[in-house]
mmCIF file of C-alpha atoms in Angstrom:
data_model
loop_
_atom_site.group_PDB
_atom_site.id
_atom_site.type_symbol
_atom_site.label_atom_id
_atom_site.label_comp_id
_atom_site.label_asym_id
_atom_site.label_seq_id
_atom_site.Cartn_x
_atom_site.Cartn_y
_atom_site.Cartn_z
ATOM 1 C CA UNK Q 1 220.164 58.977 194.266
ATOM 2 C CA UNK Q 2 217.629 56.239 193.058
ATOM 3 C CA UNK Q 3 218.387 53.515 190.728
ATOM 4 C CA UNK Q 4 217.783 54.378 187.797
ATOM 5 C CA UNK Q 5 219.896 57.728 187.697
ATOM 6 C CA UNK Q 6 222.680 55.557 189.257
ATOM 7 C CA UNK Q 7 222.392 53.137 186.313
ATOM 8 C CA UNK Q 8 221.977 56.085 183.927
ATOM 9 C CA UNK Q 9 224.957 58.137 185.935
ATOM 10 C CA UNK Q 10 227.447 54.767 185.079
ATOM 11 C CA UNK Q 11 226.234 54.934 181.248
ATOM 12 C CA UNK Q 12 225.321 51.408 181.815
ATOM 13 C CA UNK Q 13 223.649 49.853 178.168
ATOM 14 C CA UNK Q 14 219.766 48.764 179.058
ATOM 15 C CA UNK Q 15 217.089 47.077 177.123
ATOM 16 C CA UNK Q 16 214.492 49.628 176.737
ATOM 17 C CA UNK Q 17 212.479 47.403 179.090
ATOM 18 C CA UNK Q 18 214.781 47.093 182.034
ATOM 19 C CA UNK Q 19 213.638 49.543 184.334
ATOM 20 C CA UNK Q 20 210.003 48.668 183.735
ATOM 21 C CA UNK Q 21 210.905 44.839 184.162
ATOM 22 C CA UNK Q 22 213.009 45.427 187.925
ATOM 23 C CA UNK Q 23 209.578 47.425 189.289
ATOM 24 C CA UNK Q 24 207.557 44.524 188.747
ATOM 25 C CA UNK Q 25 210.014 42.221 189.835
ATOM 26 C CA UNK Q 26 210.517 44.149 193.026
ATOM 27 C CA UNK Q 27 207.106 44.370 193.417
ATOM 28 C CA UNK Q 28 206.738 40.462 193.210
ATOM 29 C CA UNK Q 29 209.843 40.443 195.465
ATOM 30 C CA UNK Q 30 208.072 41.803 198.458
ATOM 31 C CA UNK Q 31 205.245 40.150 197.910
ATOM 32 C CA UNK Q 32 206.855 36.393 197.981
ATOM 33 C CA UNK Q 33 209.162 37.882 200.445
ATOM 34 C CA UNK Q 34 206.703 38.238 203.409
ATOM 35 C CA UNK Q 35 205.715 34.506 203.148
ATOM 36 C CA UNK Q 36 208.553 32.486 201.849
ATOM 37 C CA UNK Q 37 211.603 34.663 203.017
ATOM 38 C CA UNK Q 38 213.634 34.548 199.786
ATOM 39 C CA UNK Q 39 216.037 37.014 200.526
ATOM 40 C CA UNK Q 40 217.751 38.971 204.115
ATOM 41 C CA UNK Q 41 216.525 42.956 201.758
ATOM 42 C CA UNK Q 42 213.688 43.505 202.903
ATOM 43 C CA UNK Q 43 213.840 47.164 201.674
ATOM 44 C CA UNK Q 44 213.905 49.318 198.672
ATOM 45 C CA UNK Q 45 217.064 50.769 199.544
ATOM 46 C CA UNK Q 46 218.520 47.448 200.249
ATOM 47 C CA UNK Q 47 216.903 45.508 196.965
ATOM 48 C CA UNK Q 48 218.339 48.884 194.802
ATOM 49 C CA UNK Q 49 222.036 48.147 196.178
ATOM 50 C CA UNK Q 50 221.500 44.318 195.086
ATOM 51 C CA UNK Q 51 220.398 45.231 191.831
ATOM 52 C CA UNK Q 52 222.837 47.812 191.058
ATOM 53 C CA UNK Q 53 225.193 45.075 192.546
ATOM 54 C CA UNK Q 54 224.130 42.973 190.410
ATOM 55 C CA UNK Q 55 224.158 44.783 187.319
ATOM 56 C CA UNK Q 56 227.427 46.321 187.753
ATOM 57 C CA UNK Q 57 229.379 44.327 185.341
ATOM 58 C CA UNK Q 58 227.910 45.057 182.377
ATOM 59 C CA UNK Q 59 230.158 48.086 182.331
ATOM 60 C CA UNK Q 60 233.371 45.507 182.088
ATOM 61 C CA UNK Q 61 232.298 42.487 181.031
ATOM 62 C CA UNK Q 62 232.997 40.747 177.266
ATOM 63 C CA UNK Q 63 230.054 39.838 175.278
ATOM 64 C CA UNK Q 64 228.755 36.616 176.507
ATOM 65 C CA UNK Q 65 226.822 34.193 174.670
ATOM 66 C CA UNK Q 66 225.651 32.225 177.583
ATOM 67 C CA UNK Q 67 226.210 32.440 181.896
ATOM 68 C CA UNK Q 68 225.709 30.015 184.459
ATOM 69 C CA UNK Q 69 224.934 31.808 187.981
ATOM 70 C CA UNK Q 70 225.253 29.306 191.036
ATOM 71 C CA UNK Q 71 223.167 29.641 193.717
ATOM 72 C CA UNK Q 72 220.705 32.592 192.078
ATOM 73 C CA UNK Q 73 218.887 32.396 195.469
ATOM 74 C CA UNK Q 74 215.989 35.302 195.070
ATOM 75 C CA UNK Q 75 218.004 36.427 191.540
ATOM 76 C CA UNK Q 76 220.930 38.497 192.337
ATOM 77 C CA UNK Q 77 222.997 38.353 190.198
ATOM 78 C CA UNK Q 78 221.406 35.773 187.440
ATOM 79 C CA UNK Q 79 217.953 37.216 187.093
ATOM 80 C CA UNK Q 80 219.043 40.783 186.751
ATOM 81 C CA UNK Q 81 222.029 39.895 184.383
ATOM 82 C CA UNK Q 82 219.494 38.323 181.863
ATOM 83 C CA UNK Q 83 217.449 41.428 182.396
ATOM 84 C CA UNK Q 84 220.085 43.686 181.700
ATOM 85 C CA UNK Q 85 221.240 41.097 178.900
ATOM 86 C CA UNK Q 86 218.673 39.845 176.508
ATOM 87 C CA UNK Q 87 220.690 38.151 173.971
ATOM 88 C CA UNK Q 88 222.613 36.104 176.656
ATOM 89 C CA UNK Q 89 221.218 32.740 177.559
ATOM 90 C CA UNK Q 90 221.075 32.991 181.632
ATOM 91 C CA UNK Q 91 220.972 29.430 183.141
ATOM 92 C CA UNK Q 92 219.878 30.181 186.968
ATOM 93 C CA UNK Q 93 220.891 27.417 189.281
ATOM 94 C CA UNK Q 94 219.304 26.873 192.845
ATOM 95 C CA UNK Q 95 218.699 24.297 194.685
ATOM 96 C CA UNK Q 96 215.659 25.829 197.479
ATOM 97 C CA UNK Q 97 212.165 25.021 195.788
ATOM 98 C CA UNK Q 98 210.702 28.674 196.922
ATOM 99 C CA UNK Q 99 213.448 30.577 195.207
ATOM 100 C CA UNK Q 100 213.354 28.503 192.316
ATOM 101 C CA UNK Q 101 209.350 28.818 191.948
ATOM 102 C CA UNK Q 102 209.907 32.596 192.102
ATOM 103 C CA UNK Q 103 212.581 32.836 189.906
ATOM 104 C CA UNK Q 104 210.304 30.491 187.443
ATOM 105 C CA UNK Q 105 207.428 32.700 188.241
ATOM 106 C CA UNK Q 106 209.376 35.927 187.541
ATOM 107 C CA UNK Q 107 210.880 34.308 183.995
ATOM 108 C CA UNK Q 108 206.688 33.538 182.867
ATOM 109 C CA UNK Q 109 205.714 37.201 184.302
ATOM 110 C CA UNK Q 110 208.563 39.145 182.639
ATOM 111 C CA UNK Q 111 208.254 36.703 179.490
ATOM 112 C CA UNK Q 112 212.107 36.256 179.796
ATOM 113 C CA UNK Q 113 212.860 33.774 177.008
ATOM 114 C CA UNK Q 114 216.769 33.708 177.483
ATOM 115 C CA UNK Q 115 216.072 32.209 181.201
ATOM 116 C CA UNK Q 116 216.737 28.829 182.096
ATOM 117 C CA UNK Q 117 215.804 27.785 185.977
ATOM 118 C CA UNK Q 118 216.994 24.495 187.227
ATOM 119 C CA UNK Q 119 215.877 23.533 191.010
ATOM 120 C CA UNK Q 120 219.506 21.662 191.646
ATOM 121 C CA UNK Q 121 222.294 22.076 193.378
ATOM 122 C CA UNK Q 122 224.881 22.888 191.075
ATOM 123 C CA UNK Q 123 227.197 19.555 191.444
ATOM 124 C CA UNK Q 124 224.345 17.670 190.078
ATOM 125 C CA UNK Q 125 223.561 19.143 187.142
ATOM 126 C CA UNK Q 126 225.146 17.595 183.837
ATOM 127 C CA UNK Q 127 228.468 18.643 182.606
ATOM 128 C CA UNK Q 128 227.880 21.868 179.984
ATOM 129 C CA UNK Q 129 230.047 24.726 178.814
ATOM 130 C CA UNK Q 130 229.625 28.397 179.283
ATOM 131 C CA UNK Q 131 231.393 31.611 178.311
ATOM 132 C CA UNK Q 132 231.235 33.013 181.888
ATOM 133 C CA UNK Q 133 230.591 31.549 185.465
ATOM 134 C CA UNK Q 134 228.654 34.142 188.181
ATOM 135 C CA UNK Q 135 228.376 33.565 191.750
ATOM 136 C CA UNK Q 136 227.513 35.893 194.347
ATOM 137 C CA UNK Q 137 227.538 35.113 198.555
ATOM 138 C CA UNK Q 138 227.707 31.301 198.005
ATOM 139 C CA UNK Q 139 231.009 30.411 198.660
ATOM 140 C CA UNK Q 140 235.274 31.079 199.015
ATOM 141 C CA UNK Q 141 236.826 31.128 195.360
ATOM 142 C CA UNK Q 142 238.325 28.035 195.909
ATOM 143 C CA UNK Q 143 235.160 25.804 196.173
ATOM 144 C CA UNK Q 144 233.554 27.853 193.328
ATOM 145 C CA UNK Q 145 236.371 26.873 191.212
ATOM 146 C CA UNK Q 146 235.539 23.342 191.958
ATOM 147 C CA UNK Q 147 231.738 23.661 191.553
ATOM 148 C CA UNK Q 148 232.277 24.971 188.193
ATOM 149 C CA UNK Q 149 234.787 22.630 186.495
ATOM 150 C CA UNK Q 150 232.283 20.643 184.504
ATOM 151 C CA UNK Q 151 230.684 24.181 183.052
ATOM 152 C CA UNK Q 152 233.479 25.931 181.848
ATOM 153 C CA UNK Q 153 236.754 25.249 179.466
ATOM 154 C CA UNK Q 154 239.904 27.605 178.893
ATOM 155 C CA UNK Q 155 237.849 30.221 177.245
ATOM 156 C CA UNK Q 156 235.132 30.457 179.994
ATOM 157 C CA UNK Q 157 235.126 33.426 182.619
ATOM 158 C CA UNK Q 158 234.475 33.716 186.152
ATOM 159 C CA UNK Q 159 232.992 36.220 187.856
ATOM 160 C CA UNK Q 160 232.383 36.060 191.195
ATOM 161 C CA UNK Q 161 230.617 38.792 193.477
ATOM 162 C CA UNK Q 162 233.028 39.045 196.873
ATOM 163 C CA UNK Q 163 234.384 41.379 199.460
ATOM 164 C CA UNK Q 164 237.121 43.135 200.411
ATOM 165 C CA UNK Q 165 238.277 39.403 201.528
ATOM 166 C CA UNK Q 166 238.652 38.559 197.764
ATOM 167 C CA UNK Q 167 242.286 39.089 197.923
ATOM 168 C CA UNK Q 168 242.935 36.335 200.448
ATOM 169 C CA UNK Q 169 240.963 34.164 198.486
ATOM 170 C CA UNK Q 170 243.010 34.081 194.913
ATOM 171 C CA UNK Q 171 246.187 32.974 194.312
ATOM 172 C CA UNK Q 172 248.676 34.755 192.010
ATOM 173 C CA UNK Q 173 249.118 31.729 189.514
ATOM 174 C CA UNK Q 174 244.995 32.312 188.318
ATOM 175 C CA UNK Q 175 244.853 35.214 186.083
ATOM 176 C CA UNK Q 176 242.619 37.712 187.351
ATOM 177 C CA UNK Q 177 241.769 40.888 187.874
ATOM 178 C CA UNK Q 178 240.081 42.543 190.621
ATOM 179 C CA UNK Q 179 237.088 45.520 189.957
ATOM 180 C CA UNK Q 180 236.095 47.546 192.958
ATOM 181 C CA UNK Q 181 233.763 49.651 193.417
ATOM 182 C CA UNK Q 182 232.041 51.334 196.755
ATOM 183 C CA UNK Q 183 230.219 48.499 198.209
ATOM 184 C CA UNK Q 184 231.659 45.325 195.952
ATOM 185 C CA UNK Q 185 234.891 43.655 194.822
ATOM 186 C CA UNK Q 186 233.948 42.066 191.721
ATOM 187 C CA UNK Q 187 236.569 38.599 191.113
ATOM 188 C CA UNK Q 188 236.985 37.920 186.979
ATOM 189 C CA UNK Q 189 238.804 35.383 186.066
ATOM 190 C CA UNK Q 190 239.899 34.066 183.124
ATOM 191 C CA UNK Q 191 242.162 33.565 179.864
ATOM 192 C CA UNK Q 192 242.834 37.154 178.718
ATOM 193 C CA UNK Q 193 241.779 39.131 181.962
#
């Protein structure tokens, strides 16, 4: 099944210009790919799985006014959150000048005005609160806790992209819940989870 009727199949809510805005940032994908080696998918199949990944957890998550991802690398999950989510402010955080060129490049392309790029590593960025925290293959739970401190308060959530490791990574005293599905364990913490 492609993409888009998995997307459609899961009832996910899209901009009307989602679908046209992930083939031309799939097409810029390979392209940068081949010379500056943003990201380990190299293939359709692979980029689709990413991108449904990513996308995932619009199906659970609370209206957000603003997200922080760490470590966006080649934009999984930042880039295609603020896709998916127009009226969310998407800060993308990464540190490697190639990946944050494209991700800059992608943002002018795709005119997406709720995308923020910052070419830092996240502990040296200044202190700022958002409603939810993303992070996906960067690090354990623990050190993302740390690297987020200074960008979230009690009301912030976390959500953090992991494996089927995620339960030896969280302790019972954080309130959180786990989401599964085939190929992710999705990690949300927070408040009222």
């Amino acid at each position: 099944m492609n993409l888009k009727s998995l997307l459609l199949e899961q009832k996910i809510a899209l901009p009307d210009n989602f679908f046209d805005n992930i083939a031309k940032y799939k097409e810029h994908l390979f392209k940068w790919n081949k010379v500056h080696n943003l990201t380990g998918a190299k293939d359709e199949k692979t980029v689709d799985k990413f991108i449904y990944d990513s996308i995932f957890p619009i199906t659970f998550l609370p209206k957000c006014k603003n997200l922080l991802d760490i470590g966006t690398g080649a934009g999984f999950p930042g880039l295609i959150l603020a896709m998916g989510l127009p009226n969310t402010e998407v800060t993308l955080v990464e540190p490697l000048a190639k990946r944050a060129s494209f991700l800059q490049f992608i943002k002018a392309d795709l005119n997406l005005a709720n995308v923020r790029v910052v070419k830092k590593r996240v502990e040296e960025m200044p202190s700022e609160i958002f409603d939810l925290v993303t992070s996906r293959a960067v690090t354990d739970t623990q050190m993302l806790l740390k690297l987020s401190e200074n960008f979230r308060d009690k009301n912030s959530k976390l959500l953090f992209y992991k494996g089927e490791r995620v339960y030896d990574e969280v302790s019972q005293n954080i309130k959180h819940r786990v989401i599964k599905t085939e190929n992710r364990h999705y990690l949300l913490i927070g408040e009222d989870v």
